[in-house]
Coordinates of C-alpha atoms and ligand atoms in Angstrom, one line a residue:
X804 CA 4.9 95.8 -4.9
X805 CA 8.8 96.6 -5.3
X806 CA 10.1 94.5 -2.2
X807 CA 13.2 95.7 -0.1
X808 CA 15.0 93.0 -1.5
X809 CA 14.9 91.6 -5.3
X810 CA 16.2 88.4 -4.9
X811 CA 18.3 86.1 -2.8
X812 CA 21.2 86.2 -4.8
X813 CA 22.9 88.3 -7.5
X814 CA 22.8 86.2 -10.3
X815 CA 19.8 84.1 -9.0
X816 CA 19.4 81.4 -11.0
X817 CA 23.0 80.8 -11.3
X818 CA 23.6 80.8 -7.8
X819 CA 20.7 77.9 -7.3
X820 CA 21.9 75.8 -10.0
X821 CA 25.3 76.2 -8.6
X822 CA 23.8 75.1 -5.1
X823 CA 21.7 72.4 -6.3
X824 CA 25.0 70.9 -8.2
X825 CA 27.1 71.7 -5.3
X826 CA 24.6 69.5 -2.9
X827 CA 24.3 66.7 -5.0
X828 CA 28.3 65.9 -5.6
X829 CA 30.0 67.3 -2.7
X830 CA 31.6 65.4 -0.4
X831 CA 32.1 68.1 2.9
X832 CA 29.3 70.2 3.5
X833 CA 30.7 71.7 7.1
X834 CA 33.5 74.1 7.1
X835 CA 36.7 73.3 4.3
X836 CA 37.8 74.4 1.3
X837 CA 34.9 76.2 -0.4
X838 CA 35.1 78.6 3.1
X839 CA 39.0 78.5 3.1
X840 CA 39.2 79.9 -0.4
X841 CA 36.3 82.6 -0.1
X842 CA 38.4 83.8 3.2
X843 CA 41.2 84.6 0.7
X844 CA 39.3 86.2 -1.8
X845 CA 37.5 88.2 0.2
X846 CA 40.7 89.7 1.7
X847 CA 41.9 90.1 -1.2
X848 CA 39.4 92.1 -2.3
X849 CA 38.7 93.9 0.5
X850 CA 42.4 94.6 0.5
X851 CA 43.3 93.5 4.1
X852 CA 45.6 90.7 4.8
X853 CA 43.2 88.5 6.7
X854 CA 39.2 87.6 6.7
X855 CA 38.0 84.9 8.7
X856 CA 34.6 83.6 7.9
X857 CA 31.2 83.3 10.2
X858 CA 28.2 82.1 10.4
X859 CA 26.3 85.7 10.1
X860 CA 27.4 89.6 10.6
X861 CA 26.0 89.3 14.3
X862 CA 28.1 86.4 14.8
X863 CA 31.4 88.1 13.2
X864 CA 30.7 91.3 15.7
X865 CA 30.3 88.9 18.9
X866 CA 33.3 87.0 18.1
X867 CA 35.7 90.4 17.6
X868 CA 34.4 91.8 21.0
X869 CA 34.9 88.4 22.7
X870 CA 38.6 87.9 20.3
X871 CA 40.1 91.1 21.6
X872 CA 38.8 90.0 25.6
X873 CA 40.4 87.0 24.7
X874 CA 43.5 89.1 23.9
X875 CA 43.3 91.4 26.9
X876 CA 43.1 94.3 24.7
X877 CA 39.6 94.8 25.9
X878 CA 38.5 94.3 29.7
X879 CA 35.3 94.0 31.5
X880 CA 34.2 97.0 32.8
X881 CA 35.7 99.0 29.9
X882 CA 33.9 101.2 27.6
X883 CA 33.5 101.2 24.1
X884 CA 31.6 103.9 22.1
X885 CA 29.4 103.0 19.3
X886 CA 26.7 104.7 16.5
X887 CA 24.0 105.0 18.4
X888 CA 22.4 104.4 14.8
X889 CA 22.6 101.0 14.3
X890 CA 21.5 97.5 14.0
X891 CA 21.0 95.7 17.3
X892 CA 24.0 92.7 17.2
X893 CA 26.3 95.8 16.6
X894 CA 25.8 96.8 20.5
X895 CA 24.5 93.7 22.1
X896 CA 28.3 91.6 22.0
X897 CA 29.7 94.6 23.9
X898 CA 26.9 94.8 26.8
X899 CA 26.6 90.5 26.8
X900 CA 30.8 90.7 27.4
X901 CA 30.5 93.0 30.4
X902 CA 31.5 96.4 28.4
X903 CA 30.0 100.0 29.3
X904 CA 27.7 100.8 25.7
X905 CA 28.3 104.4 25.0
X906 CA 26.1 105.7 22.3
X907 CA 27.8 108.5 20.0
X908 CA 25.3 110.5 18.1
X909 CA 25.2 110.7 14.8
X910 CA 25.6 113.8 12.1
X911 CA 22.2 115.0 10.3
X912 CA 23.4 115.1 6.9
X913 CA 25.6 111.9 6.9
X914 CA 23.6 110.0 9.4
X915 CA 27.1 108.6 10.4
X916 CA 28.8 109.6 13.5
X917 CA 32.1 111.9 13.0
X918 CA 35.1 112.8 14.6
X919 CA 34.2 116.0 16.5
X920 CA 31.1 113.5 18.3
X921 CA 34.4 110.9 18.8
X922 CA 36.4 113.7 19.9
X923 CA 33.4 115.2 22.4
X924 CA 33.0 111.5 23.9
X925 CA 36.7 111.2 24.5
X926 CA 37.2 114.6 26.6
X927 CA 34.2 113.2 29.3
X928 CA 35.0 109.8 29.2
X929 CA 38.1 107.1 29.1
X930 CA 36.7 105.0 26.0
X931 CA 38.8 102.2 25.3
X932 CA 37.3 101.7 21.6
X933 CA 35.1 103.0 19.2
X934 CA 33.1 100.4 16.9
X935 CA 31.9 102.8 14.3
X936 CA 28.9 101.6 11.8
X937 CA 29.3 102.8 8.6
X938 CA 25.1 103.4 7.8
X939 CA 23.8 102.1 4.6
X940 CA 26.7 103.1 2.7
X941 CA 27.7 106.1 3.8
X942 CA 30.2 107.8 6.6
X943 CA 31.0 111.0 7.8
X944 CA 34.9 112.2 7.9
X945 CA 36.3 108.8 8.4
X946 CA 40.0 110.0 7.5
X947 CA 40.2 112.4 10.5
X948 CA 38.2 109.5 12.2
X949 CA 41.2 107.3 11.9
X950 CA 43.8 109.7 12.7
X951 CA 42.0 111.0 16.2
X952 CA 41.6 106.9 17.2
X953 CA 45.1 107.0 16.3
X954 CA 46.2 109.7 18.2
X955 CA 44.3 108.8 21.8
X956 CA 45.0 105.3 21.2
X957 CA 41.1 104.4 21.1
X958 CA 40.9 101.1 18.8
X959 CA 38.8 101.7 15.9
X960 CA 36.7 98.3 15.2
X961 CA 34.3 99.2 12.0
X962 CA 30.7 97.2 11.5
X963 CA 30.8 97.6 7.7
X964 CA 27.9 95.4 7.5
X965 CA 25.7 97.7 5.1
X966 CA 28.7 99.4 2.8
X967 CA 30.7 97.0 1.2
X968 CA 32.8 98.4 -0.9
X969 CA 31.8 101.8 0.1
X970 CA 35.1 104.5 -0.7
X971 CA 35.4 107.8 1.0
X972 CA 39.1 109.8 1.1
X973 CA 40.8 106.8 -0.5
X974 CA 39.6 104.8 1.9
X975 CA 37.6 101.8 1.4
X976 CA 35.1 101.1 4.6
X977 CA 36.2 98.8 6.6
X978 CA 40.1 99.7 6.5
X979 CA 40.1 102.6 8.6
X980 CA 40.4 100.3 11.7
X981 CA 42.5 97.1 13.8
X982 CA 39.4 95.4 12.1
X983 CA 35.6 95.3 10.2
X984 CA 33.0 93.5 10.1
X985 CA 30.6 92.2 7.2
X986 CA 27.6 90.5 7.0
X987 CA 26.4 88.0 3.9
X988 CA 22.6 87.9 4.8
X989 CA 20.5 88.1 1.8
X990 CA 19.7 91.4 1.2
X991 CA 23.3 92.6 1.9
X992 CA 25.7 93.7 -1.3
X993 CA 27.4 89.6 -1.3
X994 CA 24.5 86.9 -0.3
X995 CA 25.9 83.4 1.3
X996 CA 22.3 83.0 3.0
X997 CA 23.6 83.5 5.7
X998 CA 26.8 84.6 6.4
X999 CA 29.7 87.3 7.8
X1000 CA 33.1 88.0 8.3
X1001 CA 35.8 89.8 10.0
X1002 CA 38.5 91.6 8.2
X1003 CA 42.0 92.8 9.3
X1004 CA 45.6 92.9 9.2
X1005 CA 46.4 91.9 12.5
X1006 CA 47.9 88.3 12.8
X1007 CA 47.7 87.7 16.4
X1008 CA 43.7 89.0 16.3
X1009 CA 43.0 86.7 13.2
X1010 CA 44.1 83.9 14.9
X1011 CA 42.2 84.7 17.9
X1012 CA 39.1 84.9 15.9
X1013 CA 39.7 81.4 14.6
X1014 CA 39.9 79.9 18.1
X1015 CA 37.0 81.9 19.2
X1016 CA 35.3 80.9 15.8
X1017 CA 35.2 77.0 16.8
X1018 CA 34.4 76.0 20.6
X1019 CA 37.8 77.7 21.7
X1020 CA 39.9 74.9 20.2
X1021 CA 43.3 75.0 17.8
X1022 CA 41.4 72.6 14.8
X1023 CA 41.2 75.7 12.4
X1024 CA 44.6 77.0 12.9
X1025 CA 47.3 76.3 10.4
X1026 CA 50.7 74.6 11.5
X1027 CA 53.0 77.0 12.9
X1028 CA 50.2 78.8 14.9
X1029 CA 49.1 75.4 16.9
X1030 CA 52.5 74.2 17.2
X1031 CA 53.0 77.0 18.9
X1032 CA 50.0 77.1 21.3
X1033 CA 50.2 73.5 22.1
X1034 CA 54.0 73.7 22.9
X1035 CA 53.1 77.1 25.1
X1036 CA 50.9 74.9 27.3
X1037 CA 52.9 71.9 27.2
X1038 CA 49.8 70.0 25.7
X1039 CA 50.4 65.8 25.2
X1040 CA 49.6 64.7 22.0
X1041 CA 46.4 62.3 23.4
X1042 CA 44.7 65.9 24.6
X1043 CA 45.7 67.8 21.5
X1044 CA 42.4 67.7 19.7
X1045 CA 40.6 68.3 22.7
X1046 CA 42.1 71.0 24.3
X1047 CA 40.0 74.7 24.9
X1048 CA 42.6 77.5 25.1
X1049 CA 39.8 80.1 25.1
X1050 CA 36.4 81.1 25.8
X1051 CA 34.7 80.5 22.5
X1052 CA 31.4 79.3 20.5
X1053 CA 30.3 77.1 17.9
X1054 CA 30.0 80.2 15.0
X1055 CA 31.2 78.0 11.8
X1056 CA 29.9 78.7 8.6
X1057 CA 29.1 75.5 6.3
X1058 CA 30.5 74.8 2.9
X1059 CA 27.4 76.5 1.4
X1060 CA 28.4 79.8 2.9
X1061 CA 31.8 79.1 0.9
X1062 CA 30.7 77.9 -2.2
X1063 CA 28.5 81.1 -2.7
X1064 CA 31.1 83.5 -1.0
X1065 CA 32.7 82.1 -4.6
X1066 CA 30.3 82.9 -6.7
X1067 CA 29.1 85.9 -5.6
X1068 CA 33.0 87.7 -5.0
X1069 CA 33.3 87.6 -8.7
X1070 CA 30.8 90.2 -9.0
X1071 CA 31.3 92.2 -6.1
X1072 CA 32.8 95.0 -8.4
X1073 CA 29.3 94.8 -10.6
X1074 CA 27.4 94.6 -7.7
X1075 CA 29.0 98.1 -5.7
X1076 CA 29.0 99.6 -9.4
X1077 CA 25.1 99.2 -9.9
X1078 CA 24.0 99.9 -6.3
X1079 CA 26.1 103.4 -6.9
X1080 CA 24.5 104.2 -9.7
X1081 CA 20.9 103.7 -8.9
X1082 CA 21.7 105.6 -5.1
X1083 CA 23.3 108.3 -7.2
X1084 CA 20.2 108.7 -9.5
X1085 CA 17.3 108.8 -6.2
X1086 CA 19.4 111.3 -4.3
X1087 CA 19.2 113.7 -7.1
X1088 CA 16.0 113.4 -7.4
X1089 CA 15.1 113.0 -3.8
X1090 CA 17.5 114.6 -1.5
X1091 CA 17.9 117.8 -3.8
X1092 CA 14.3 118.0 -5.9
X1093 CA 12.3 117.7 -2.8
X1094 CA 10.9 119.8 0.1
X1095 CA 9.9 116.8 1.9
X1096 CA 13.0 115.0 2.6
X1097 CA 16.1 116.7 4.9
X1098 CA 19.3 117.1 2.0
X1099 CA 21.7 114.2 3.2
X1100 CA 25.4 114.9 1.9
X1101 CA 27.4 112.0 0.0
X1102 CA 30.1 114.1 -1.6
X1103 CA 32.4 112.7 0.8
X1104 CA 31.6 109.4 -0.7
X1105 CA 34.1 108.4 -4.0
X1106 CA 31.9 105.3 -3.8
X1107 CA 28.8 105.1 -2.2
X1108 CA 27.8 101.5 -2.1
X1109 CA 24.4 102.0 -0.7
X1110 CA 22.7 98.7 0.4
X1111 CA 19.4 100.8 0.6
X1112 CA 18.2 104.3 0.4
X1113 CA 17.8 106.6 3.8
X1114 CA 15.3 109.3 3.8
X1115 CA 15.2 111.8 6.6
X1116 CA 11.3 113.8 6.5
X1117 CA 10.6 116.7 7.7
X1118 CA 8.7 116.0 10.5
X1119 CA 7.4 112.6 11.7
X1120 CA 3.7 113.6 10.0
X1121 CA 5.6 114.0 6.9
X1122 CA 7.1 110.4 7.7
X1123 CA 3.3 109.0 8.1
X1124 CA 2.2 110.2 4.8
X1125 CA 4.9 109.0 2.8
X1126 CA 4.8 105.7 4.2
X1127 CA 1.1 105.7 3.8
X1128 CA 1.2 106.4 0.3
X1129 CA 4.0 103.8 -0.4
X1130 CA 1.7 101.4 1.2
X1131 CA 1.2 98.5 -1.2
X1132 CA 3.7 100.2 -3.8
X1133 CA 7.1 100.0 -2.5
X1134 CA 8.2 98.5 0.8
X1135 CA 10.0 100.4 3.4
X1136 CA 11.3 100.1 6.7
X1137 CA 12.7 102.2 10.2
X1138 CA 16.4 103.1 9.8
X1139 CA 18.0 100.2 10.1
X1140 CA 16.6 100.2 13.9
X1141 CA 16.7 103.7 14.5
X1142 CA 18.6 104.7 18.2
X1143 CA 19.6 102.3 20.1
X1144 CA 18.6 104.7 23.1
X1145 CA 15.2 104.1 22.4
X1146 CA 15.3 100.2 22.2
X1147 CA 13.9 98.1 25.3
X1148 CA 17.0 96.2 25.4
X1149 CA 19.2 99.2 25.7
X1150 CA 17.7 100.8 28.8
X1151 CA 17.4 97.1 30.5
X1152 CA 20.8 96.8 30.6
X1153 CA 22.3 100.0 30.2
X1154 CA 20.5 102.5 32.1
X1155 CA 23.4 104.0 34.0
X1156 CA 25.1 104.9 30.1
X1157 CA 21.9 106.8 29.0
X1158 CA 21.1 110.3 30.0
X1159 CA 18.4 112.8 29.5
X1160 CA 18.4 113.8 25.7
X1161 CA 21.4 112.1 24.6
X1162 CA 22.1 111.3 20.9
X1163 CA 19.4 114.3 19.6
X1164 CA 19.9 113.5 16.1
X1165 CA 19.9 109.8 16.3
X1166 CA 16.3 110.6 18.1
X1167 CA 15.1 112.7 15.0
X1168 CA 16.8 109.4 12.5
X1169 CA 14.4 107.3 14.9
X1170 CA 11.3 109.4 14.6
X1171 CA 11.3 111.3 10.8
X1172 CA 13.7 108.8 8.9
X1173 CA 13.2 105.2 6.7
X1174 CA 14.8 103.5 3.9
X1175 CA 13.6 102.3 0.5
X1176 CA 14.9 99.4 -1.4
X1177 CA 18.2 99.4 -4.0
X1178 CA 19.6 96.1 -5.3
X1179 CA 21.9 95.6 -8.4
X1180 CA 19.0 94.0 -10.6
X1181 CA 16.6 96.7 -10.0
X1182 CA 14.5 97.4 -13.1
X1183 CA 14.3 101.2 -14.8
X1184 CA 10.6 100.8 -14.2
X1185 CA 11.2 99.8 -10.3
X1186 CA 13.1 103.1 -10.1
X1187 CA 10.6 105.1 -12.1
X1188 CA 7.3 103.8 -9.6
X1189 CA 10.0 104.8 -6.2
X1190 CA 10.7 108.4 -7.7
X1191 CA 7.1 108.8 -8.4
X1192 CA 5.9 107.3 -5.1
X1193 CA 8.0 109.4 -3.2
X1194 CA 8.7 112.6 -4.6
X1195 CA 5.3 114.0 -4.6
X1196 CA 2.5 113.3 -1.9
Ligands
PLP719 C1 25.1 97.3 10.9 C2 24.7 95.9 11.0 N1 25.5 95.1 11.8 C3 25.2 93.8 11.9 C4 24.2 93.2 11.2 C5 23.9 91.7 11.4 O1 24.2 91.0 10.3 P1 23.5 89.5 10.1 O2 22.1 89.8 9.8 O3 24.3 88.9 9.1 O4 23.6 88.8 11.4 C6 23.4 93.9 10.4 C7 22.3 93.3 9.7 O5 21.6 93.8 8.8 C8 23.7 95.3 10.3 O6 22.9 96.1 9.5

């Protein structure tokens, strides 16, 4: 059985003997240097100016929703549009905040949502951002994306959870925005365990995601940025330790998370190169080859760092069979949760945002479509049994 994911780690047994050292001679295992100096390096390579680390991807998108309330740059009541294609801690922050959920529908041959769906939302309705998932390593026009945000003065928040290192018109996912989010679960391109981040340029937010980061406190800040909140409110020294500036959680990573942030970063390039090159050799076989499977387009994509492989069927008996016959040979799995429309925590809480047949194509993802393993150490017979399982039944 060819599992949806290979191993924990890139690098496997590397990565456990580099634990099982780490655990018996360290002498911090909660948040220090190990997660200061994987904060730099993954901005580095991400090419932003700041990443601050979390506990998980779920925890990284609850912390930017709850970051920019902080900031006042979002406010209850306000909307914010989102794929309605998705994982579920993608939309849950923004409804558990007090935000309007508006699901934008995505594109049937990108599964991503694009800017004329953006642009249709933003003539009906006064969104105040857009939090975009880029879908297993794709996107759809995410230039012209950027530049319509830009225009109406709609933030642009990316979940770039499944496409590290995913390129498309120059730009690598997750620096169209004000900020991005990742996610380190195993399984995903980097594994800390479990792990996330959010990535961007803007000071002021980074700093707010530190405070919000750690029970709303100024302990993770560096110099100049709590000198300057504890002189703003006047704070005596006796207090200065225990002072809560802002509504916050407990959302630290440990040193673990750090320490394999490390070791993994320094093959992030290998990693995006390998999951490339096995997505680029199933979609020739599969999306082109085939009458079972709808053609998805990736020519947008310079890079497309898949962290699995979508497959859109026909029709949803189409679906059965295929899954059927992959049965005890290859594991699969729903689109990463299909629509969000469709989920029973969706229409608990946001009822008045759904109406009658919205997000069409998101409904077929939910009904015809499923994804099929790629990781980096994939072996040529692993790919040979998935083209054979899938391309004839
Ligand atoms: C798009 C998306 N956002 C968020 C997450 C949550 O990440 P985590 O599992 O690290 O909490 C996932 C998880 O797979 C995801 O696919």
């Amino acid at each position: 059985m060819i599992k949806l994911v290979g191993s924990a780690f890139y690098h496997e047994k590397e990565m456990r003997e580099k634990l099982a050292r780490f655990m018996l001679t360290t002498e911090r295992f909660s948040f220090g240097d190990e997660c200061k100096t994987f904060e730099r390096a993954f901005a580095k390579w991400q090419g932003r100016k700041y990443s601050v680390l979390f506990n998980s991807g779920s925890s990284a998108n609850l912390a930017l929703i709850q970051a920019l309330i902080n900031l006042g740059r979002l406010k209850r009541e306000d909307t914010v549009a989102f794929s309605a294609v998705t994982w579920s801690t993608n939309v849950m922050p923004l409804i558990q905040l007090g935000l309007n959920a508006l699901p934008l529908d995505v594109t049937e041959d990108t599964l991503n949502v694009s800017s004329a769906e953006i642009q249709r939302a933003l003539k009906r309705t006064p969104v105040k951002a857009v939090f975009l998932t880029n879908l297993l390593g794709f996107c759809d026009d995410i230039a012209v994306i950027k530049r319509v945000c830009a225009e109406a003065h709609v933030m642009l928040l990316e979940d770039n959870c499944e496409s590290l290192g995913s390129v498309s018109s120059g730009i690598k996912l997750g620096n169209a925005g004000l900020a991005s989010t990742f996610s380190f679960f195993i399984g995903h391109h980097l594994s800390t365990i479990e792990g996330g981040a959010v990535c961007t340029d803007d000071e002021e937010l980074a700093v707010a995601l530190q405070i919000v980061r750690a029970h709303g406190w100024d302990r993770q800040l560096d110099e100049k940025h709590q000198k300057a909140l504890r002189a703003k409110h006047k704070i005596e020294p006796f207090y200065g330790l225990y002072t809560f500036y802002e509504l916050g959680y407990n959302l630290r990573p440990t040193e673990i998370t750090g320490l394999l942030g490390n070791a993994q970063i320094a093959y992030a390039d290998e990693i995006v190169a390998k999951r490339e090159k096995i997505f680029r050799h199933f979609a020739e076989v599969l999306y082109t080859k085939n009458d079972l499977y709808m053609p998805l387009r990736y020519e947008q994509m310079e890079t497309a760092s898949a962290m699995a492989f979508p497959l859109v069927c026909v029709s949803p008996e189409v679906r059965a069979r295929v899954v059927e016959r992959a049965n005890d040979k290859v594991e699969v799995r729903p689109m990463v949760a299909g629509s969000m429309v469709f989920q029973p925590f969706f229409s608990k809480w946001q009822k008045h945002m759904i109406e009658p047949g919205m997000c069409p194509v998101a409904a077929k993802v939910h009904r015809r479509g499923f994804y099929l393993p790629i990781y980096p150490e994939m072996t040529d017979e692993d790919k040979k049994i998935i083209i054979e399982t899938f391309s004839e039944v």
